[in-house]
Amino acid sequence: AQRVTQPEKLLSVFKGAPVELKCNYSYSGSPELFWYVQYSRQRLQLLLRHISRESIKGFTADLNKGETSFHLKKPFAQEEDSAMYYCALRVDSSYKLIFGSGTRLLVRP
Amino acid sequence: DAGVIQSPRHEVTEMGQEVTLRCKPISGHNSLFWYRQTMMRGLELLIYFNNNVPIDDSGMPEDRFSAKMPNASFSTLKIQPSEPRDSAVYFCASRSQYSVIHFGNGTRLTVT
């Protein structure tokens, strides 16, 4: 079955510290992975997608098919990064996204 | 582009009442999704439409929930009768074949 697992409900770090939000997926085919971010009481926004191999707001994520992971990383967290982060999986030829349960990132001053 | 438009932004109702949530997808998008967000379960896909046709409704929790898409620019999610455990934020989202999913601002539903 297709599944996305985000093991941490809450991740609290100090400003300037490195951040890694974990995401593991379960899918036997060729996955397409995304990270979405939701700032307080706002809509979900696409942060990045693995096929773009880009860095957005200092965040990067590398798809590791061997470990079936797509962890989100940032070397130096900022207070404005505090938000809810969702990892999502799009399966082949499908229009739908399967989301993880989300990780709340809290960056303390 | 105004993005995906949902109404109302907030809905407070009493248990047993009918609730209707509305969504206007982005013009030109041919897929529409309804998600429910709760603290316990995060984001859950309830149903999605492709070209106005329901493709997968396996996430709809029970018969009290129904969704329609009468045309390409409008969809509704109805709960009848509503229960306190339905309290959540309901997101509508849309996409085209060549775009990523775009989310609306959500409707915060409180059932007392």
PDB file of C-alpha atoms in Angstrom:
ATOM      1  CA  ALA A   1       0.000   0.000   0.000  1.00  0.00           C
ATOM      2  CA  GLN A   2       1.127   3.527  -0.646  1.00  0.00           C
ATOM      3  CA  ARG A   3       1.991   5.373   2.489  1.00  0.00           C
ATOM      4  CA  VAL A   4       3.920   8.401   3.696  1.00  0.00           C
ATOM      5  CA  THR A   5       5.346   8.446   7.194  1.00  0.00           C
ATOM      6  CA  GLN A   6       6.529  11.496   9.062  1.00  0.00           C
ATOM      7  CA  PRO A   7       7.655  10.133  12.417  1.00  0.00           C
ATOM      8  CA  GLU A   8       7.921  13.438  14.245  1.00  0.00           C
ATOM      9  CA  LYS A   9       4.822  15.423  15.113  1.00  0.00           C
ATOM     10  CA  LEU A  10       6.849  18.277  16.534  1.00  0.00           C
ATOM     11  CA  LEU A  11      10.416  19.372  15.952  1.00  0.00           C
ATOM     12  CA  SER A  12      11.758  22.225  18.046  1.00  0.00           C
ATOM     13  CA  VAL A  13      15.117  23.840  17.306  1.00  0.00           C
ATOM     14  CA  PHE A  14      16.882  27.080  18.061  1.00  0.00           C
ATOM     15  CA  LYS A  15      17.455  29.725  15.436  1.00  0.00           C
ATOM     16  CA  GLY A  16      20.584  28.975  13.462  1.00  0.00           C
ATOM     17  CA  ALA A  17      20.522  25.269  14.189  1.00  0.00           C
ATOM     18  CA  PRO A  18      20.324  22.670  11.407  1.00  0.00           C
ATOM     19  CA  VAL A  19      16.943  21.140  10.672  1.00  0.00           C
ATOM     20  CA  GLU A  20      16.007  17.780   9.252  1.00  0.00           C
ATOM     21  CA  LEU A  21      12.378  16.797   8.865  1.00  0.00           C
ATOM     22  CA  LYS A  22      12.058  13.118   8.167  1.00  0.00           C
ATOM     23  CA  CYS A  23       9.858  11.532   5.545  1.00  0.00           C
ATOM     24  CA  ASN A  24       9.693   7.904   4.504  1.00  0.00           C
ATOM     25  CA  TYR A  25       7.425   6.480   1.873  1.00  0.00           C
ATOM     26  CA  SER A  26       6.125   3.110   0.879  1.00  0.00           C
ATOM     27  CA  TYR A  27       5.551   2.549  -2.810  1.00  0.00           C
ATOM     28  CA  SER A  28       6.783  -0.132  -5.156  1.00  0.00           C
ATOM     29  CA  GLY A  29       6.729   1.959  -8.319  1.00  0.00           C
ATOM     30  CA  SER A  30       8.432   5.159  -9.363  1.00  0.00           C
ATOM     31  CA  PRO A  31       7.481   7.826  -6.834  1.00  0.00           C
ATOM     32  CA  GLU A  32       7.207  11.555  -7.136  1.00  0.00           C
ATOM     33  CA  LEU A  33       7.775  13.306  -3.822  1.00  0.00           C
ATOM     34  CA  PHE A  34       6.852  16.776  -2.620  1.00  0.00           C
ATOM     35  CA  TRP A  35       7.166  18.930   0.457  1.00  0.00           C
ATOM     36  CA  TYR A  36       4.313  21.296   1.270  1.00  0.00           C
ATOM     37  CA  VAL A  37       4.408  23.986   3.943  1.00  0.00           C
ATOM     38  CA  GLN A  38       1.533  25.550   5.832  1.00  0.00           C
ATOM     39  CA  TYR A  39       2.215  28.739   7.761  1.00  0.00           C
ATOM     40  CA  SER A  40      -0.118  29.648  10.578  1.00  0.00           C
ATOM     41  CA  ARG A  41      -3.727  29.634   9.348  1.00  0.00           C
ATOM     42  CA  GLN A  42      -2.696  29.853   5.706  1.00  0.00           C
ATOM     43  CA  ARG A  43      -3.179  27.535   2.787  1.00  0.00           C
ATOM     44  CA  LEU A  44      -0.767  24.761   1.995  1.00  0.00           C
ATOM     45  CA  GLN A  45       1.913  25.840  -0.425  1.00  0.00           C
ATOM     46  CA  LEU A  46       4.293  23.758  -2.445  1.00  0.00           C
ATOM     47  CA  LEU A  47       7.786  24.106  -1.030  1.00  0.00           C
ATOM     48  CA  LEU A  48       9.690  21.828  -3.349  1.00  0.00           C
ATOM     49  CA  ARG A  49       9.486  18.682  -5.430  1.00  0.00           C
ATOM     50  CA  HIS A  50      12.171  16.108  -5.904  1.00  0.00           C
ATOM     51  CA  ILE A  51      12.232  16.218  -9.695  1.00  0.00           C
ATOM     52  CA  SER A  52      13.175  19.896  -9.616  1.00  0.00           C
ATOM     53  CA  ARG A  53      16.225  19.305  -7.441  1.00  0.00           C
ATOM     54  CA  GLU A  54      16.014  22.893  -6.291  1.00  0.00           C
ATOM     55  CA  SER A  55      16.576  24.772  -3.060  1.00  0.00           C
ATOM     56  CA  ILE A  56      13.696  26.880  -1.840  1.00  0.00           C
ATOM     57  CA  LYS A  57      14.089  29.223   1.141  1.00  0.00           C
ATOM     58  CA  GLY A  58      17.290  27.365   1.944  1.00  0.00           C
ATOM     59  CA  PHE A  59      15.532  23.993   2.126  1.00  0.00           C
ATOM     60  CA  THR A  60      16.648  20.974   0.133  1.00  0.00           C
ATOM     61  CA  ALA A  61      15.432  17.405  -0.072  1.00  0.00           C
ATOM     62  CA  ASP A  62      17.018  14.428  -1.753  1.00  0.00           C
ATOM     63  CA  LEU A  63      15.127  11.356  -2.805  1.00  0.00           C
ATOM     64  CA  ASN A  64      16.844   8.227  -1.540  1.00  0.00           C
ATOM     65  CA  LYS A  65      15.195   5.271  -3.210  1.00  0.00           C
ATOM     66  CA  GLY A  66      17.298   2.769  -1.307  1.00  0.00           C
ATOM     67  CA  GLU A  67      16.075   4.079   2.020  1.00  0.00           C
ATOM     68  CA  THR A  68      12.701   5.183   0.588  1.00  0.00           C
ATOM     69  CA  SER A  69      13.217   8.575   2.171  1.00  0.00           C
ATOM     70  CA  PHE A  70      12.803  12.199   1.206  1.00  0.00           C
ATOM     71  CA  HIS A  71      14.041  14.134   4.218  1.00  0.00           C
ATOM     72  CA  LEU A  72      13.815  17.925   4.223  1.00  0.00           C
ATOM     73  CA  LYS A  73      16.912  19.769   5.367  1.00  0.00           C
ATOM     74  CA  LYS A  74      18.061  23.265   6.084  1.00  0.00           C
ATOM     75  CA  PRO A  75      21.493  24.089   7.508  1.00  0.00           C
ATOM     76  CA  PHE A  76      20.445  27.157   9.514  1.00  0.00           C
ATOM     77  CA  ALA A  77      16.845  27.461  10.684  1.00  0.00           C
ATOM     78  CA  GLN A  78      15.130  30.850  10.856  1.00  0.00           C
ATOM     79  CA  GLU A  79      12.185  31.854  13.039  1.00  0.00           C
ATOM     80  CA  GLU A  80      10.063  32.420   9.955  1.00  0.00           C
ATOM     81  CA  ASP A  81      10.493  28.752   9.077  1.00  0.00           C
ATOM     82  CA  SER A  82       8.131  27.854  11.894  1.00  0.00           C
ATOM     83  CA  ALA A  83       5.223  26.108  10.200  1.00  0.00           C
ATOM     84  CA  MET A  84       3.606  22.780   9.503  1.00  0.00           C
ATOM     85  CA  TYR A  85       5.425  20.696   6.926  1.00  0.00           C
ATOM     86  CA  TYR A  86       3.829  17.888   4.950  1.00  0.00           C
ATOM     87  CA  CYS A  87       5.580  15.316   2.832  1.00  0.00           C
ATOM     88  CA  ALA A  88       3.506  14.002  -0.062  1.00  0.00           C
ATOM     89  CA  LEU A  89       3.718  11.149  -2.531  1.00  0.00           C
ATOM     90  CA  ARG A  90       2.261  11.081  -6.011  1.00  0.00           C
ATOM     91  CA  VAL A  91       2.056   7.635  -7.478  1.00  0.00           C
ATOM     92  CA  ASP A  92       2.417   6.823 -11.170  1.00  0.00           C
ATOM     93  CA  SER A  93      -0.295   8.084 -13.500  1.00  0.00           C
ATOM     94  CA  SER A  94      -2.331   9.286 -10.586  1.00  0.00           C
ATOM     95  CA  TYR A  95      -3.730  12.694  -9.936  1.00  0.00           C
ATOM     96  CA  LYS A  96      -3.851  12.350  -6.200  1.00  0.00           C
ATOM     97  CA  LEU A  97      -1.296  13.093  -3.521  1.00  0.00           C
ATOM     98  CA  ILE A  98      -0.904  10.999  -0.425  1.00  0.00           C
ATOM     99  CA  PHE A  99       0.199  13.118   2.506  1.00  0.00           C
ATOM    100  CA  GLY A 100       2.043  12.259   5.654  1.00  0.00           C
ATOM    101  CA  SER A 101       0.615  13.319   8.986  1.00  0.00           C
ATOM    102  CA  GLY A 102       2.813  16.392   9.076  1.00  0.00           C
ATOM    103  CA  THR A 103       5.582  17.754  11.287  1.00  0.00           C
ATOM    104  CA  ARG A 104       5.277  21.022  13.120  1.00  0.00           C
ATOM    105  CA  LEU A 105       8.578  22.878  13.068  1.00  0.00           C
ATOM    106  CA  LEU A 106       9.097  25.393  15.822  1.00  0.00           C
ATOM    107  CA  VAL A 107      12.168  27.600  15.564  1.00  0.00           C
ATOM    108  CA  ARG A 108      12.934  29.342  18.840  1.00  0.00           C
ATOM    109  CA  PRO A 109      14.824  32.639  19.018  1.00  0.00           C
TER     110      PRO A 109
ATOM    111  CA  ASP B   1      -5.547  34.411 -10.742  1.00  0.00           C
ATOM    112  CA  ALA B   2      -7.451  34.292  -7.474  1.00  0.00           C
ATOM    113  CA  GLY B   3      -6.449  30.723  -6.798  1.00  0.00           C
ATOM    114  CA  VAL B   4      -8.742  28.056  -5.423  1.00  0.00           C
ATOM    115  CA  ILE B   5     -11.657  29.750  -3.684  1.00  0.00           C
ATOM    116  CA  GLN B   6     -13.468  28.124  -0.815  1.00  0.00           C
ATOM    117  CA  SER B   7     -16.498  29.263   1.110  1.00  0.00           C
ATOM    118  CA  PRO B   8     -17.297  29.765   3.851  1.00  0.00           C
ATOM    119  CA  ARG B   9     -14.005  30.332   5.664  1.00  0.00           C
ATOM    120  CA  HIS B  10     -15.570  29.357   8.953  1.00  0.00           C
ATOM    121  CA  GLU B  11     -18.677  27.346   9.698  1.00  0.00           C
ATOM    122  CA  VAL B  12     -20.133  26.668  13.125  1.00  0.00           C
ATOM    123  CA  THR B  13     -23.138  24.427  13.303  1.00  0.00           C
ATOM    124  CA  GLU B  14     -24.989  22.195  15.682  1.00  0.00           C
ATOM    125  CA  MET B  15     -24.874  18.444  15.592  1.00  0.00           C
ATOM    126  CA  GLY B  16     -27.433  17.029  13.225  1.00  0.00           C
ATOM    127  CA  GLN B  17     -27.478  19.969  10.867  1.00  0.00           C
ATOM    128  CA  GLU B  18     -26.543  19.780   7.208  1.00  0.00           C
ATOM    129  CA  VAL B  19     -23.307  21.451   6.202  1.00  0.00           C
ATOM    130  CA  THR B  20     -22.318  22.392   2.654  1.00  0.00           C
ATOM    131  CA  LEU B  21     -18.804  23.445   1.776  1.00  0.00           C
ATOM    132  CA  ARG B  22     -18.107  25.073  -1.576  1.00  0.00           C
ATOM    133  CA  CYS B  23     -15.128  25.234  -3.868  1.00  0.00           C
ATOM    134  CA  LYS B  24     -14.226  27.022  -7.057  1.00  0.00           C
ATOM    135  CA  PRO B  25     -11.111  25.536  -8.631  1.00  0.00           C
ATOM    136  CA  ILE B  26      -8.583  27.455 -10.659  1.00  0.00           C
ATOM    137  CA  SER B  27      -9.833  28.040 -14.177  1.00  0.00           C
ATOM    138  CA  GLY B  28      -8.441  25.460 -16.557  1.00  0.00           C
ATOM    139  CA  HIS B  29      -7.692  22.900 -13.873  1.00  0.00           C
ATOM    140  CA  ASN B  30      -9.359  19.596 -14.597  1.00  0.00           C
ATOM    141  CA  SER B  31      -8.744  17.776 -11.316  1.00  0.00           C
ATOM    142  CA  LEU B  32     -10.280  18.694  -7.989  1.00  0.00           C
ATOM    143  CA  PHE B  33      -9.591  17.284  -4.559  1.00  0.00           C
ATOM    144  CA  TRP B  34     -11.213  17.483  -1.142  1.00  0.00           C
ATOM    145  CA  TYR B  35      -8.943  16.990   1.863  1.00  0.00           C
ATOM    146  CA  ARG B  36      -9.681  17.003   5.579  1.00  0.00           C
ATOM    147  CA  GLN B  37      -7.101  18.195   8.083  1.00  0.00           C
ATOM    148  CA  THR B  38      -7.178  17.243  11.756  1.00  0.00           C
ATOM    149  CA  MET B  39      -4.594  17.309  14.508  1.00  0.00           C
ATOM    150  CA  MET B  40      -4.749  13.569  14.939  1.00  0.00           C
ATOM    151  CA  ARG B  41      -4.621  12.378  11.351  1.00  0.00           C
ATOM    152  CA  GLY B  42      -3.114  15.280   9.440  1.00  0.00           C
ATOM    153  CA  LEU B  43      -4.251  15.619   5.841  1.00  0.00           C
ATOM    154  CA  GLU B  44      -6.572  12.961   4.493  1.00  0.00           C
ATOM    155  CA  LEU B  45      -7.798  12.760   0.916  1.00  0.00           C
ATOM    156  CA  LEU B  46     -11.557  12.396   0.925  1.00  0.00           C
ATOM    157  CA  ILE B  47     -12.370  12.352  -2.768  1.00  0.00           C
ATOM    158  CA  TYR B  48     -11.051  13.565  -6.062  1.00  0.00           C
ATOM    159  CA  PHE B  49     -12.590  14.375  -9.406  1.00  0.00           C
ATOM    160  CA  ASN B  50     -11.099  14.332 -12.865  1.00  0.00           C
ATOM    161  CA  ASN B  51     -13.004  16.200 -15.566  1.00  0.00           C
ATOM    162  CA  ASN B  52     -15.947  16.514 -13.147  1.00  0.00           C
ATOM    163  CA  VAL B  53     -16.152  12.759 -12.634  1.00  0.00           C
ATOM    164  CA  PRO B  54     -15.471  11.248  -9.196  1.00  0.00           C
ATOM    165  CA  ILE B  55     -12.460   8.981  -9.546  1.00  0.00           C
ATOM    166  CA  ASP B  56     -11.686   7.876  -6.025  1.00  0.00           C
ATOM    167  CA  ASP B  57     -13.978   8.378  -3.050  1.00  0.00           C
ATOM    168  CA  SER B  58     -12.426   5.733  -0.851  1.00  0.00           C
ATOM    169  CA  GLY B  59     -11.455   8.375   1.674  1.00  0.00           C
ATOM    170  CA  MET B  60     -14.990   9.540   2.315  1.00  0.00           C
ATOM    171  CA  PRO B  61     -15.542   8.517   5.930  1.00  0.00           C
ATOM    172  CA  GLU B  62     -19.139   7.373   5.678  1.00  0.00           C
ATOM    173  CA  ASP B  63     -22.447   7.850   3.945  1.00  0.00           C
ATOM    174  CA  ARG B  64     -23.030  11.114   5.733  1.00  0.00           C
ATOM    175  CA  PHE B  65     -20.468  12.644   3.411  1.00  0.00           C
ATOM    176  CA  SER B  66     -21.163  13.355  -0.245  1.00  0.00           C
ATOM    177  CA  ALA B  67     -19.440  15.423  -2.900  1.00  0.00           C
ATOM    178  CA  LYS B  68     -20.540  16.714  -6.255  1.00  0.00           C
ATOM    179  CA  MET B  69     -18.981  18.533  -9.146  1.00  0.00           C
ATOM    180  CA  PRO B  70     -21.770  19.652 -11.461  1.00  0.00           C
ATOM    181  CA  ASN B  71     -19.396  21.591 -13.704  1.00  0.00           C
ATOM    182  CA  ALA B  72     -15.740  22.418 -14.136  1.00  0.00           C
ATOM    183  CA  SER B  73     -15.896  25.522 -11.967  1.00  0.00           C
ATOM    184  CA  PHE B  74     -17.768  24.358  -8.889  1.00  0.00           C
ATOM    185  CA  SER B  75     -17.794  21.577  -6.335  1.00  0.00           C
ATOM    186  CA  THR B  76     -19.562  20.946  -3.052  1.00  0.00           C
ATOM    187  CA  LEU B  77     -18.848  18.729  -0.081  1.00  0.00           C
ATOM    188  CA  LYS B  78     -21.918  18.006   2.001  1.00  0.00           C
ATOM    189  CA  ILE B  79     -22.193  16.472   5.448  1.00  0.00           C
ATOM    190  CA  GLN B  80     -25.649  15.387   6.525  1.00  0.00           C
ATOM    191  CA  PRO B  81     -26.167  14.979   9.421  1.00  0.00           C
ATOM    192  CA  SER B  82     -23.083  16.573  10.893  1.00  0.00           C
ATOM    193  CA  GLU B  83     -21.406  15.278  14.058  1.00  0.00           C
ATOM    194  CA  PRO B  84     -18.864  16.831  16.445  1.00  0.00           C
ATOM    195  CA  ARG B  85     -16.146  14.480  15.173  1.00  0.00           C
ATOM    196  CA  ASP B  86     -16.495  16.075  11.755  1.00  0.00           C
ATOM    197  CA  SER B  87     -14.901  19.238  13.138  1.00  0.00           C
ATOM    198  CA  ALA B  88     -11.808  19.884  11.046  1.00  0.00           C
ATOM    199  CA  VAL B  89     -10.400  22.103   8.353  1.00  0.00           C
ATOM    200  CA  TYR B  90     -11.552  21.041   4.917  1.00  0.00           C
ATOM    201  CA  PHE B  91      -9.331  21.932   2.003  1.00  0.00           C
ATOM    202  CA  CYS B  92     -10.204  21.978  -1.635  1.00  0.00           C
ATOM    203  CA  ALA B  93      -7.407  21.765  -4.181  1.00  0.00           C
ATOM    204  CA  SER B  94      -7.102  21.663  -7.939  1.00  0.00           C
ATOM    205  CA  ARG B  95      -4.547  20.995 -10.603  1.00  0.00           C
ATOM    206  CA  SER B  96      -4.182  20.632 -14.311  1.00  0.00           C
ATOM    207  CA  GLN B  97      -2.356  17.858 -16.067  1.00  0.00           C
ATOM    208  CA  TYR B  98       0.778  19.971 -16.168  1.00  0.00           C
ATOM    209  CA  SER B  99       0.698  21.743 -12.821  1.00  0.00           C
ATOM    210  CA  VAL B 100       1.188  20.937  -9.194  1.00  0.00           C
ATOM    211  CA  ILE B 101      -1.733  20.906  -6.804  1.00  0.00           C
ATOM    212  CA  HIS B 102      -2.926  24.297  -5.581  1.00  0.00           C
ATOM    213  CA  PHE B 103      -4.833  24.502  -2.328  1.00  0.00           C
ATOM    214  CA  GLY B 104      -7.595  26.812  -1.190  1.00  0.00           C
ATOM    215  CA  ASN B 105      -7.578  28.593   2.165  1.00  0.00           C
ATOM    216  CA  GLY B 106      -9.765  25.936   3.693  1.00  0.00           C
ATOM    217  CA  THR B 107     -13.042  25.939   5.596  1.00  0.00           C
ATOM    218  CA  ARG B 108     -12.787  25.551   9.351  1.00  0.00           C
ATOM    219  CA  LEU B 109     -15.809  23.534  10.438  1.00  0.00           C
ATOM    220  CA  THR B 110     -16.899  23.342  14.052  1.00  0.00           C
ATOM    221  CA  VAL B 111     -19.800  21.085  14.960  1.00  0.00           C
ATOM    222  CA  THR B 112     -21.083  21.561  18.489  1.00  0.00           C
TER     223      THR B 112
END
